[in-house]
Amino acid sequence: MANLPIVQFEEKIMEAVEQNPVVVVIGETGSGKSTQLSQMLHKRRYTKSGAVAVTQPRRVAAVSVSRRVAQELGVRLGDEVGYAIRFEDRTSERTFIKYLTDGVLLRESLANPELNQYSVIILDEAHERSLNTDILLGLMKRLIKRRVSNLKVLITSATLDGEKVSNFFSNCPVLTVPGKLYPVEILYSNERPKSYIESCLKTALDIHAREPEGDILIFMTGQDDIEKLVSKLEDKIRSLEEGSCMDAIILPLHGSLPPEMQVRVFSPPPPNCRRIIVSTNIAETSLTVDGVVYVIDSGYVKQRQYNPSTGMYSLDVVPISKVQANQRAGRAGRTRPGKCYRLYPSTVYTDEFLDVTIPEIQRSSLAGSVLYLKSLDLQDIDILKFDFLDPPSPESLEDALKQLYLIDAIDENGLITSIGRTMAELPLEPSLSRTLTEANEYGCLSQALTVAAMLSAETTLLPGRSKNTEKKRKQNHLDLPDGSGWGDHIQLLQIFECWHQTDYDIDWLKDNGLQVRGMMFVKDVRKQLCQIMQKIAKGPLDVQTSRRRRESQQDCYNLRKALCVGYANQLAERMVYHNGYRTLGFKPQVVQVHPSTVLKPDNEGKLPDYVLYHELIATSRPYLRTVCSID
Ligand code: ADP
C-alpha cells in the first residue's frame, strides 16, 4: 500500500506519537488512516506491550477494514488481526490489531476501566461524531492522565475541526495528511426534483450513455430507497444493454448488507464494465470505493432523531450538511478528475444546508449512555457536567435520568442501583435489559431472552408477505404463530419457539419466508445473552427453550409482567371512541398502532385497552411499533 498518501507521512506521524500521548490525524477519506496507522504502530513495536484498538462507528466498517488489514499482513482474520462488534467477536489471544465498534470499546471499559489490554487506542472516523465516539473522547481524556506512560491515543478524521479536538486535549498536535484529490467539477440542478429516485435514475442513465468510463457512485437516503433505485436501474440497463457497447453492474451499499455482497463492492469490475454503486452516506467517509469518477448526490440523508420532550423517534429524510456535500463530491476525484452531479440548486447548498452535521449526541435518547456513565462510578464527576466535546441539551439528560429512574436503574438521588448495575452489563437498550432482570424473578427468563434476541437482531425478521411465500406456506399447510392475541412480542417468541421445535431446521425458515441469516443471528445472540446472564447471576439459570408446541398462558402472562416493568416508560392507553392510543408519558401523544402489528381488534372491533410498545416513531404520522397487549 506504498502509494497511499498517509505512507509519506509515516515518519512524521510516528514521531508525534512517540512524543505525545494524544495525536490528531486529519486526512482525506481513502488516504489510508483506517488501514495503515495500525500497521505502522505494529511495525514500531507498539503491539509488544498490548494490542492496538481501532474503533469504528459502524459495524460494517469494522468488519471490512479488519479483513483488508489481515489480507495486507497475510494473516487469517480472527487471528493476529480481528474484529469485535456487538454479538460477534472474531479475535483470539494472539490478536494484536483489533478493530471494534466504539460501543464495544465502551463495554470493554466496564470490565477493565483502564483498558490495559491496549497500548494504543485509535478513535477512527471521529468526524462521524457518533454518540459512542463522543463519550469515548471524554473517557480518553481521563484515561491518558491515569496511564501517562503506557497509553497512546490517536484520533483520526476526514473532516473534523482539528483545532476543536486539539483544544479538548490540551492542545495536542494535529497532523494533516494532504489528500491526493483531483479536481471535481460540480454540476447543480436548476431545481429540486419532485422525486429524487427518478432524478438519480435519469442522471445515472445519462452518464452511462454519454460519459467515458469510470464508476458511478449514487448517494441515496436509506436501504428502501436504495433497493427501489437498484431494481429500476437493473430494468433500464438490461433493456439498454443489447445495443450498447459497455456493460454495467449495479451494486447496493449499506450497513446491513450481507458480507458476500460487501466483498463485491471492493472487487474490481470486469473489463469494459461500469459499476453503478447505490449507497447510503456510508460511502461518504466510512468505506472507500475505488474507481469512482462520477458522483450523484441526492442531497438527502435518512436520519434518526429523538425528541426528549415527547419520547418520540422520527426517521426522517433530511437535507445533508455542507460538510457532507463536500465529502460526497470528493469521492469523484480519487482516481482522476471527476464530476459531481448535485440534484439541487446551488442556492440550496449555500442557504439551506447546515455547515456541519448535528452530532448524534444531540439527537439521540441518552438513557443507555447515562446508565453506562453511572456504572463507571466516576466519583469526581456529575453526569450533567461530564466533559463532552459538544454537550447534549440539559433536557435530554433530564429525560434520560427520568427514564432510568422509572425502570429502577437509578434511585431518587440519581445513584445507580444494583438493578442498574446488572442492566449496564447487558449489551441491550435499557427497556430490554430491565425486562431480563425482571423476567429472572418471574421465572420466564428463557422467554424474555428470546424476545430480547429477536428485537436486537437488526434485520427484518417477520415473514415477507410475498405471494410466493404465502402460496408455499399454504401448500405446506404451515401456519405461522400470530401472537395469540397478545401482540408482537409474543409472536416473536412463538416464531423462535416453533423454529426450535424443528431443531432449527433451515428449510422451515425458508418455507415460512423468514430470513435464514437473521434467524441464525438471533439464535447466536440469545446464546450470548444467556451466557452474560449466567455470569451475572454467578450460577445456572432456567433458560431452556420450551419443548412444548405453544407457550402456556402462564408463561406469556409472566413475560408480559416482566415486559411491563422494562417498558414502564413505554405504555399507552386506548382512547375511548376509536382505536387510537394516548401514550402514558410526561407529555402524552396521540398515536396509532403501526399496521405491521399482529394485534387484531376483537369482535367489537376494539384493540386492547392498554399496550406497551417497543418504539414510538413518526414516519408519515406517529406510530407505536412492536406492541404487546397488557390488558
Ligand atoms: P481512510 O481511513 O483514510 O479513509 P482507508 O485506510 O480506509 O482510508 O482506505 C485506504 C485504501 O484501502 C482505499 O483505497 C480503500 O479502497 C482500500 N480498502 C479499504 N478497505 C478495503 C477492503 N475491505 N477491501 C479492499 N480495499 C479496501
mmCIF file of C-alpha atoms in Angstrom, residues 246-397:
data_model
loop_
_atom_site.group_PDB
_atom_site.id
_atom_site.type_symbol
_atom_site.label_atom_id
_atom_site.label_comp_id
_atom_site.label_asym_id
_atom_site.label_seq_id
_atom_site.Cartn_x
_atom_site.Cartn_y
_atom_site.Cartn_z
ATOM 1 C CA MET A 246 -20.470 -1.092 -22.360
ATOM 2 C CA ASP A 247 -21.949 -3.200 -19.589
ATOM 3 C CA ALA A 248 -22.898 -2.004 -16.182
ATOM 4 C CA ILE A 249 -23.305 -3.748 -12.861
ATOM 5 C CA ILE A 250 -25.435 -2.262 -10.151
ATOM 6 C CA LEU A 251 -24.278 -2.656 -6.550
ATOM 7 C CA PRO A 252 -26.117 -1.622 -3.406
ATOM 8 C CA LEU A 253 -24.038 -0.485 -0.404
ATOM 9 C CA HIS A 254 -25.437 -0.021 3.087
ATOM 10 C CA GLY A 255 -24.839 -1.009 6.701
ATOM 11 C CA SER A 256 -26.863 -4.205 6.752
ATOM 12 C CA LEU A 257 -25.505 -5.687 3.572
ATOM 13 C CA PRO A 258 -24.517 -9.363 3.905
ATOM 14 C CA PRO A 259 -20.722 -9.873 3.829
ATOM 15 C CA GLU A 260 -20.686 -11.584 0.429
ATOM 16 C CA MET A 261 -22.348 -8.515 -1.084
ATOM 17 C CA GLN A 262 -19.883 -6.157 0.588
ATOM 18 C CA VAL A 263 -16.980 -8.016 -0.964
ATOM 19 C CA ARG A 264 -18.395 -7.271 -4.410
ATOM 20 C CA VAL A 265 -18.051 -3.540 -3.825
ATOM 21 C CA PHE A 266 -14.338 -3.943 -3.163
ATOM 22 C CA SER A 267 -13.545 -6.236 -6.052
ATOM 23 C CA PRO A 268 -12.544 -4.657 -9.354
ATOM 24 C CA PRO A 269 -15.175 -4.831 -12.114
ATOM 25 C CA PRO A 270 -14.701 -6.990 -15.212
ATOM 26 C CA PRO A 271 -13.116 -5.117 -18.167
ATOM 27 C CA ASN A 272 -15.363 -2.705 -20.051
ATOM 28 C CA CYS A 273 -17.892 -2.792 -17.313
ATOM 29 C CA ARG A 274 -19.090 0.260 -15.436
ATOM 30 C CA ARG A 275 -20.097 -0.142 -11.836
ATOM 31 C CA ILE A 276 -23.025 1.855 -10.531
ATOM 32 C CA ILE A 277 -22.903 1.837 -6.746
ATOM 33 C CA VAL A 278 -26.006 2.959 -4.894
ATOM 34 C CA SER A 279 -25.042 3.787 -1.324
ATOM 35 C CA THR A 280 -26.175 5.386 1.903
ATOM 36 C CA ASN A 281 -23.935 8.005 3.480
ATOM 37 C CA ILE A 282 -21.665 5.085 4.460
ATOM 38 C CA ALA A 283 -19.584 5.760 1.327
ATOM 39 C CA GLU A 284 -19.064 9.410 2.318
ATOM 40 C CA THR A 285 -16.216 8.563 4.661
ATOM 41 C CA SER A 286 -16.558 5.105 6.251
ATOM 42 C CA LEU A 287 -15.900 2.868 3.273
ATOM 43 C CA THR A 288 -13.746 3.895 0.355
ATOM 44 C CA VAL A 289 -14.825 2.574 -3.002
ATOM 45 C CA ASP A 290 -12.063 2.856 -5.576
ATOM 46 C CA GLY A 291 -12.596 3.717 -9.226
ATOM 47 C CA VAL A 292 -15.394 6.259 -8.789
ATOM 48 C CA VAL A 293 -15.350 9.118 -11.288
ATOM 49 C CA TYR A 294 -18.966 10.290 -11.179
ATOM 50 C CA VAL A 295 -20.927 11.092 -8.062
ATOM 51 C CA ILE A 296 -24.660 11.710 -7.970
ATOM 52 C CA ASP A 297 -25.699 13.456 -4.775
ATOM 53 C CA SER A 298 -29.398 13.336 -3.902
ATOM 54 C CA GLY A 299 -28.761 15.961 -1.233
ATOM 55 C CA TYR A 300 -30.549 13.924 1.407
ATOM 56 C CA VAL A 301 -29.774 11.530 4.192
ATOM 57 C CA LYS A 302 -32.023 9.352 6.315
ATOM 58 C CA GLN A 303 -31.576 10.295 9.923
ATOM 59 C CA ARG A 304 -32.990 9.038 13.180
ATOM 60 C CA GLN A 305 -33.778 11.781 15.639
ATOM 61 C CA TYR A 306 -35.091 11.618 19.160
ATOM 62 C CA ASN A 307 -37.290 14.226 20.733
ATOM 63 C CA PRO A 308 -36.717 14.151 24.510
ATOM 64 C CA SER A 309 -39.870 16.093 25.297
ATOM 65 C CA THR A 310 -42.181 13.548 23.653
ATOM 66 C CA GLY A 311 -40.029 10.394 23.767
ATOM 67 C CA MET A 312 -40.650 10.069 20.064
ATOM 68 C CA TYR A 313 -38.207 8.936 17.429
ATOM 69 C CA SER A 314 -38.521 10.086 13.916
ATOM 70 C CA LEU A 315 -36.836 8.597 10.932
ATOM 71 C CA ASP A 316 -36.656 11.495 8.574
ATOM 72 C CA VAL A 317 -35.168 12.091 5.213
ATOM 73 C CA VAL A 318 -33.357 15.366 5.869
ATOM 74 C CA PRO A 319 -31.062 17.622 3.830
ATOM 75 C CA ILE A 320 -27.362 16.881 4.287
ATOM 76 C CA SER A 321 -24.850 19.408 5.635
ATOM 77 C CA LYS A 322 -22.270 21.306 3.588
ATOM 78 C CA VAL A 323 -19.533 19.084 5.015
ATOM 79 C CA GLN A 324 -21.396 16.009 3.796
ATOM 80 C CA ALA A 325 -21.988 17.518 0.354
ATOM 81 C CA ASN A 326 -18.273 18.220 0.027
ATOM 82 C CA GLN A 327 -17.317 14.729 1.181
ATOM 83 C CA ARG A 328 -19.694 13.234 -1.349
ATOM 84 C CA ALA A 329 -18.235 15.342 -4.156
ATOM 85 C CA GLY A 330 -14.687 14.420 -3.108
ATOM 86 C CA ARG A 331 -15.427 10.729 -3.767
ATOM 87 C CA ALA A 332 -15.354 11.535 -7.519
ATOM 88 C CA GLY A 333 -11.770 12.781 -7.538
ATOM 89 C CA ARG A 334 -9.771 9.938 -6.063
ATOM 90 C CA THR A 335 -8.704 8.248 -9.297
ATOM 91 C CA ARG A 336 -8.700 11.109 -11.801
ATOM 92 C CA PRO A 337 -10.637 14.330 -12.421
ATOM 93 C CA GLY A 338 -14.316 13.636 -11.853
ATOM 94 C CA LYS A 339 -17.772 15.115 -11.844
ATOM 95 C CA CYS A 340 -20.344 15.533 -9.124
ATOM 96 C CA TYR A 341 -23.990 15.966 -10.056
ATOM 97 C CA ARG A 342 -25.829 17.689 -7.244
ATOM 98 C CA LEU A 343 -29.554 17.186 -7.667
ATOM 99 C CA TYR A 344 -30.333 20.540 -6.104
ATOM 100 C CA PRO A 345 -29.649 24.191 -6.979
ATOM 101 C CA SER A 346 -26.535 25.937 -5.658
ATOM 102 C CA THR A 347 -28.743 28.223 -3.541
ATOM 103 C CA VAL A 348 -29.936 25.189 -1.610
ATOM 104 C CA TYR A 349 -26.328 24.353 -0.843
ATOM 105 C CA THR A 350 -25.457 27.877 0.275
ATOM 106 C CA ASP A 351 -28.681 28.882 2.026
ATOM 107 C CA GLU A 352 -30.341 25.717 3.295
ATOM 108 C CA PHE A 353 -27.641 23.221 4.212
ATOM 109 C CA LEU A 354 -26.194 23.494 7.724
ATOM 110 C CA ASP A 355 -22.433 23.954 7.805
ATOM 111 C CA VAL A 356 -21.810 20.767 9.787
ATOM 112 C CA THR A 357 -23.849 17.687 10.645
ATOM 113 C CA ILE A 358 -25.500 17.740 14.070
ATOM 114 C CA PRO A 359 -23.611 15.274 16.304
ATOM 115 C CA GLU A 360 -25.558 12.186 17.281
ATOM 116 C CA ILE A 361 -25.330 13.068 20.967
ATOM 117 C CA GLN A 362 -27.630 15.987 20.277
ATOM 118 C CA ARG A 363 -30.286 13.895 18.552
ATOM 119 C CA SER A 364 -30.410 10.606 20.485
ATOM 120 C CA SER A 365 -32.009 9.185 23.569
ATOM 121 C CA LEU A 366 -29.285 9.193 26.187
ATOM 122 C CA ALA A 367 -30.746 6.681 28.651
ATOM 123 C CA GLY A 368 -28.302 3.925 27.662
ATOM 124 C CA SER A 369 -25.278 6.243 27.697
ATOM 125 C CA VAL A 370 -26.163 7.828 31.017
ATOM 126 C CA LEU A 371 -26.620 4.395 32.585
ATOM 127 C CA TYR A 372 -23.213 3.426 31.221
ATOM 128 C CA LEU A 373 -21.562 6.537 32.675
ATOM 129 C CA LYS A 374 -23.304 5.980 36.012
ATOM 130 C CA SER A 375 -21.999 2.447 36.147
ATOM 131 C CA LEU A 376 -18.404 3.639 35.719
ATOM 132 C CA ASP A 377 -18.549 5.248 39.157
ATOM 133 C CA LEU A 378 -16.713 8.361 38.133
ATOM 134 C CA GLN A 379 -16.867 9.711 41.646
ATOM 135 C CA ASP A 380 -15.416 13.051 40.843
ATOM 136 C CA ILE A 381 -17.967 13.999 38.243
ATOM 137 C CA ASP A 382 -21.612 14.715 37.932
ATOM 138 C CA ILE A 383 -23.094 13.277 34.717
ATOM 139 C CA LEU A 384 -24.647 16.608 33.966
ATOM 140 C CA LYS A 385 -21.130 18.033 33.896
ATOM 141 C CA PHE A 386 -19.325 15.246 32.043
ATOM 142 C CA ASP A 387 -16.666 16.656 29.762
ATOM 143 C CA PHE A 388 -18.308 16.372 26.335
ATOM 144 C CA LEU A 389 -16.823 17.835 23.162
ATOM 145 C CA ASP A 390 -20.327 19.170 22.461
ATOM 146 C CA PRO A 391 -22.652 18.723 25.412
ATOM 147 C CA PRO A 392 -26.147 17.313 24.924
ATOM 148 C CA SER A 393 -29.069 19.512 25.937
ATOM 149 C CA PRO A 394 -29.964 19.538 29.654
ATOM 150 C CA GLU A 395 -33.436 18.477 28.542
ATOM 151 C CA SER A 396 -32.204 15.236 27.016
ATOM 152 C CA LEU A 397 -30.030 14.447 30.033
#
